[in-house]
Coordinates of N, CA and C in Angstrom, one line a residue:
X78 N 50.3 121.8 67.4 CA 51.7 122.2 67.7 C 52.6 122.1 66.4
X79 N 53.4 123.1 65.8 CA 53.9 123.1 64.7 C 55.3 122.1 64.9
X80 N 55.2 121.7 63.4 CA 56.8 120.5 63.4 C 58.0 121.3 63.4
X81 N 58.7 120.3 63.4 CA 60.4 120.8 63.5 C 60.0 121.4 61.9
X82 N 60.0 121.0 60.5 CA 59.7 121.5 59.6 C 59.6 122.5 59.3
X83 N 58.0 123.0 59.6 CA 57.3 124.0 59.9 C 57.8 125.3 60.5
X84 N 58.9 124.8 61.7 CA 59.8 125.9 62.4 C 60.9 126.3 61.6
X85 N 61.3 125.0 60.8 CA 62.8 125.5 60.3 C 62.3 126.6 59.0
X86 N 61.4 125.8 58.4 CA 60.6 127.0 56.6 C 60.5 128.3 57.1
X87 N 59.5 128.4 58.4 CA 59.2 129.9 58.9 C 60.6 130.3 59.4
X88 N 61.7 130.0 60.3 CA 63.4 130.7 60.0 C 64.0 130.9 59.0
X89 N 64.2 130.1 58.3 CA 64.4 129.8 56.5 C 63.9 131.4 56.1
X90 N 62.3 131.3 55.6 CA 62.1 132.2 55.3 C 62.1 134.0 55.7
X91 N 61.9 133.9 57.2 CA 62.3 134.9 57.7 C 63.2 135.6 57.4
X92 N 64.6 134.6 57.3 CA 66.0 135.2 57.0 C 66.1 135.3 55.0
X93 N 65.4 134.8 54.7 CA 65.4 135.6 53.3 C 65.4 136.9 53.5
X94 N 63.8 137.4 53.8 CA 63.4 138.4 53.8 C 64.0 139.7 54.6
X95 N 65.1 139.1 55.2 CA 65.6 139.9 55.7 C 67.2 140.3 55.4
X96 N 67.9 139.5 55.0 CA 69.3 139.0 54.3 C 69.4 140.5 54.0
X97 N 68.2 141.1 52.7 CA 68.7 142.5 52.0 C 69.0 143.8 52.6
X98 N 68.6 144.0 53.9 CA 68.5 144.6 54.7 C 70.1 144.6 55.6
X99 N 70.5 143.7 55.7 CA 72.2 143.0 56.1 C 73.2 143.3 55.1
X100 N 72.6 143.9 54.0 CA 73.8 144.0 53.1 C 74.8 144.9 53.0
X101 N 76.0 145.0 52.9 CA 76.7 145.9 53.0 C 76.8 146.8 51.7
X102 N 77.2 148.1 51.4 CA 77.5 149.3 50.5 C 78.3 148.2 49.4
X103 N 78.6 148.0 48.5 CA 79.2 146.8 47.2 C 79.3 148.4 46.0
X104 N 80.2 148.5 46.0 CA 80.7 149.4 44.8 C 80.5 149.2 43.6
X105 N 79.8 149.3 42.8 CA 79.3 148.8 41.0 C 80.0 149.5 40.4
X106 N 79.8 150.5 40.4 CA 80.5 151.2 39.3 C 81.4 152.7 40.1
X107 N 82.8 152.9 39.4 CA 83.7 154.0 39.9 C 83.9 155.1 38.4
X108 N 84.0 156.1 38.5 CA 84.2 157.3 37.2 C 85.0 158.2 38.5
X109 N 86.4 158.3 37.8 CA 87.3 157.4 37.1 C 87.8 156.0 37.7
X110 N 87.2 154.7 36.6 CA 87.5 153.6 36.5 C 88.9 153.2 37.1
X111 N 89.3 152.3 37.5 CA 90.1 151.7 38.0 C 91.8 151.5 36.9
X112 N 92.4 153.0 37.2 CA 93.5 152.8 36.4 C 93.5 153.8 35.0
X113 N 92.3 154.0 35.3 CA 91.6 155.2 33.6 C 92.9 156.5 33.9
X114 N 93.1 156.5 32.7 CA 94.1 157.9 32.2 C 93.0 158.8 32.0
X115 N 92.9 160.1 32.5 CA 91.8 161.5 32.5 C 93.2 162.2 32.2
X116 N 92.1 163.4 31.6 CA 92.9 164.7 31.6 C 92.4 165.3 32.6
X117 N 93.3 166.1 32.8 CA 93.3 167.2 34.2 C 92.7 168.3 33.4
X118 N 92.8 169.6 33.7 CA 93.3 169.9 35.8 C 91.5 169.6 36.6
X119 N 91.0 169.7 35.6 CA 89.8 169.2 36.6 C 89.0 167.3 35.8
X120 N 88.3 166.5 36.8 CA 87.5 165.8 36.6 C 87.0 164.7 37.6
X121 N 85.4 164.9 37.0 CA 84.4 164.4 38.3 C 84.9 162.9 38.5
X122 N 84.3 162.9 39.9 CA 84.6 161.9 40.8 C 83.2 160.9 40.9
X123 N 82.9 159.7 40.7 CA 81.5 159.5 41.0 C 81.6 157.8 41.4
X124 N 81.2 157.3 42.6 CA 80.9 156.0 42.8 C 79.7 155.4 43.1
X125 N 79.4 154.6 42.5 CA 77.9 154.0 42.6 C 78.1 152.7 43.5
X126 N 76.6 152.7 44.5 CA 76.6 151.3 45.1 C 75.6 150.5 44.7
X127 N 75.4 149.5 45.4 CA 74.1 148.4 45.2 C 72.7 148.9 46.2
X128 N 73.3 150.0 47.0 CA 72.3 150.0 48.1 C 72.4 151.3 48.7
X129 N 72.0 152.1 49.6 CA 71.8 153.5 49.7 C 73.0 153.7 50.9
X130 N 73.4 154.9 50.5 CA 74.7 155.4 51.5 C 74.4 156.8 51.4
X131 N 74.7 157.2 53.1 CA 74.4 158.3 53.7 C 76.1 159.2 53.2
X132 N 75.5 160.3 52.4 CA 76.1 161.4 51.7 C 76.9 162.0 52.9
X133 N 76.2 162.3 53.4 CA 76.8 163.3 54.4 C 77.7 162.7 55.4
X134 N 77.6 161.3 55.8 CA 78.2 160.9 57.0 C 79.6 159.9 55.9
X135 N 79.7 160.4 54.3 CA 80.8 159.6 53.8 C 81.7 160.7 53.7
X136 N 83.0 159.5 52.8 CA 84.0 160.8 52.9 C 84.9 160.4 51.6
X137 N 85.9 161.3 51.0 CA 86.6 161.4 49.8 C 87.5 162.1 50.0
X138 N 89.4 160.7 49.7 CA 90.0 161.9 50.2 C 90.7 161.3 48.7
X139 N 91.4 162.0 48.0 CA 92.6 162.0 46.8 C 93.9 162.1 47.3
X140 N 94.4 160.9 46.9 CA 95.8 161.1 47.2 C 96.7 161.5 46.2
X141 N 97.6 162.4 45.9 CA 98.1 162.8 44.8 C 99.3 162.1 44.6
X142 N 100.1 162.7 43.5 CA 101.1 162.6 43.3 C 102.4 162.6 44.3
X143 N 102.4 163.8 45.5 CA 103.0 163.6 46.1 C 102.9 162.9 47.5
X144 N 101.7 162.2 47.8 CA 101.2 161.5 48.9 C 100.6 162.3 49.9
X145 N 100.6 163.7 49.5 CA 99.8 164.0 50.3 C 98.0 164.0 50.1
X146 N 97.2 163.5 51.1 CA 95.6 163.2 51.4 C 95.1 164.6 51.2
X147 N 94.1 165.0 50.2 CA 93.6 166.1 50.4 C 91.8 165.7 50.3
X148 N 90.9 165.9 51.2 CA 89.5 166.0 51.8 C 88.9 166.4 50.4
X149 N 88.2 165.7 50.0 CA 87.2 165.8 48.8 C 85.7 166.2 49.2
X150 N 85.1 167.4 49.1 CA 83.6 167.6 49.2 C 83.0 167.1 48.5
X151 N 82.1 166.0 49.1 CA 80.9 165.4 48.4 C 79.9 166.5 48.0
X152 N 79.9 166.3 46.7 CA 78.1 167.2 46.1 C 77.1 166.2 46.9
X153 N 75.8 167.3 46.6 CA 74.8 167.0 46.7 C 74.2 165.6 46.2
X154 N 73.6 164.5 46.7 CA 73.7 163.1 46.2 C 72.6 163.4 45.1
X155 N 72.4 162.9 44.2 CA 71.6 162.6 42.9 C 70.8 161.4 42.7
X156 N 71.8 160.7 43.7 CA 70.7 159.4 43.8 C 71.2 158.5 45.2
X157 N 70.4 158.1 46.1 CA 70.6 157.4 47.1 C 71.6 156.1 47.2
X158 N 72.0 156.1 46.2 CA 73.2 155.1 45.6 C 74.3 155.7 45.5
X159 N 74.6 156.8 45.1 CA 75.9 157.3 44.6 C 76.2 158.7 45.4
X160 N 77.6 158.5 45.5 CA 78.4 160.0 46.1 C 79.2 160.4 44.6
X161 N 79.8 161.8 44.9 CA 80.2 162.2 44.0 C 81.1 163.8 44.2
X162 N 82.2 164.0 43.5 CA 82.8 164.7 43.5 C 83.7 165.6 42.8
X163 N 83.9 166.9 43.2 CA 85.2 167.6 42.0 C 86.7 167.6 42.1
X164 N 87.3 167.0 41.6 CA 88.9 166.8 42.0 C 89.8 167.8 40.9
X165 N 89.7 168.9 41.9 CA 90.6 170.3 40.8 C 92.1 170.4 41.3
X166 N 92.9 171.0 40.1 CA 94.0 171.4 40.3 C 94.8 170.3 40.1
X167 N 94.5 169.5 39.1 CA 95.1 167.9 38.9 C 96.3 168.3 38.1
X168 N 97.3 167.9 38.4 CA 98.4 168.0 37.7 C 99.0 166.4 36.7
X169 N 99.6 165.9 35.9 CA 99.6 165.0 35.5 C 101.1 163.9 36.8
X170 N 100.2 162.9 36.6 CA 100.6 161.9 37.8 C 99.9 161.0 38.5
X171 N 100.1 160.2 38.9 CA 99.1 158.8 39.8 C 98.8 159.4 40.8
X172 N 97.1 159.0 40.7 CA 96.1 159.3 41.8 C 95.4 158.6 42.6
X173 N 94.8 158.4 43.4 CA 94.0 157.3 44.5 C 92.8 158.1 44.9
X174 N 91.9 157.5 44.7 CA 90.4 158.5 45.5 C 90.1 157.3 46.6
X175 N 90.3 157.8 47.8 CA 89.5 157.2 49.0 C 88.4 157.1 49.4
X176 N 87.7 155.8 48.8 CA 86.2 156.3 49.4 C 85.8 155.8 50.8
X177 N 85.1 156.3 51.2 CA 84.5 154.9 52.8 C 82.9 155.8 53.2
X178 N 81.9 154.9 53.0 CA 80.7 155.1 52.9 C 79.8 154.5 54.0
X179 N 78.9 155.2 54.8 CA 77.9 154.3 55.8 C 76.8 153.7 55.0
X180 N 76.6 152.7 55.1 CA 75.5 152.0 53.8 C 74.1 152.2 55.3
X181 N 73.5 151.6 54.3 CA 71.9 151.8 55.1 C 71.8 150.8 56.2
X182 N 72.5 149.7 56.3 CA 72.6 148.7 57.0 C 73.5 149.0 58.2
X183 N 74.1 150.4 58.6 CA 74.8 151.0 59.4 C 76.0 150.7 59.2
X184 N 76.8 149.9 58.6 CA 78.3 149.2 58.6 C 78.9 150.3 57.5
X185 N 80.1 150.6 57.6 CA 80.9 151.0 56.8 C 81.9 150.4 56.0
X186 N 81.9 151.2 54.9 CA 82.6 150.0 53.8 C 83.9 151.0 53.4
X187 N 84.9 150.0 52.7 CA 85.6 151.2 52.2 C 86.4 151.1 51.2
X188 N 87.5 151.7 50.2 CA 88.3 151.2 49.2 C 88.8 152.1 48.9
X189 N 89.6 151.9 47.5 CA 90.3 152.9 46.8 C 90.1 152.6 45.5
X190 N 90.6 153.9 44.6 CA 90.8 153.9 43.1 C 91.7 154.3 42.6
X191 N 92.7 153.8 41.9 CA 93.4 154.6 41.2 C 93.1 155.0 39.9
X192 N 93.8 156.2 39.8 CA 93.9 156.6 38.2 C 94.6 157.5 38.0
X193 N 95.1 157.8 36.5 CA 96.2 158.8 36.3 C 95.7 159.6 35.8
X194 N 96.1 160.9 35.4 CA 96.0 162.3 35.1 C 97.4 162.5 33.7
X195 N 96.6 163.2 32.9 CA 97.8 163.1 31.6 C 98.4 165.1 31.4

């Protein structure tokens, strides 16, 4: 008959091996960076995560200068990590890219970026 020990190491361990699988979408890296001056009238949009997010079921919206939300088309994914996009017709003025992503773990994550346009 196995010890209390014995039970707790094999839960212990179980929940390692499984923790990675529980993880949520964690944003690494954003192009354009947080605050980055770009030139316009066009420039790519790209956010990288720690873990795979479904392309198709995310979304990108830019909020412009005048507050109005306009729907960003994700390209084609390049890597199971990253979404990505073209943000045209940028005029110079403060921008916000809305991201919100289903990660692999089913949970949705979400944030923003700003950046200016010169």
């Amino acid at each position: 008959m196995p010890s209390c020990r014995t039970n707790l190491a094999l839960a212990i361990s179980f929940l390692c091996l499984t923790v990675p699988i529980w993880a949520h979408a964690i944003l690494l890296k954003a192009t354009p960076s947080v605050n980055q001056i770009v030139s316009g009238p066009t420039t790519s949009i790209e956010f990288q995560f720690n873990s795979r997010v479904d392309g198709k079921r995310s979304k990108l919206t830019l909020i412009g200068p005048d507050g109005h939300p306009r729907a960003l088309a994700i390209s084609e994914q390049s890597s199971p990590n990253s979404i990505s996009s073209q943000a045209t017709e940028l005029t110079p003025g403060s921008y916000t890219v809305r991201w919100q992503v289903l990660a692999q773990d089913g949970h949705i994550t979400r944030g923003e970026v700003p950046f200016k346009v010169r």
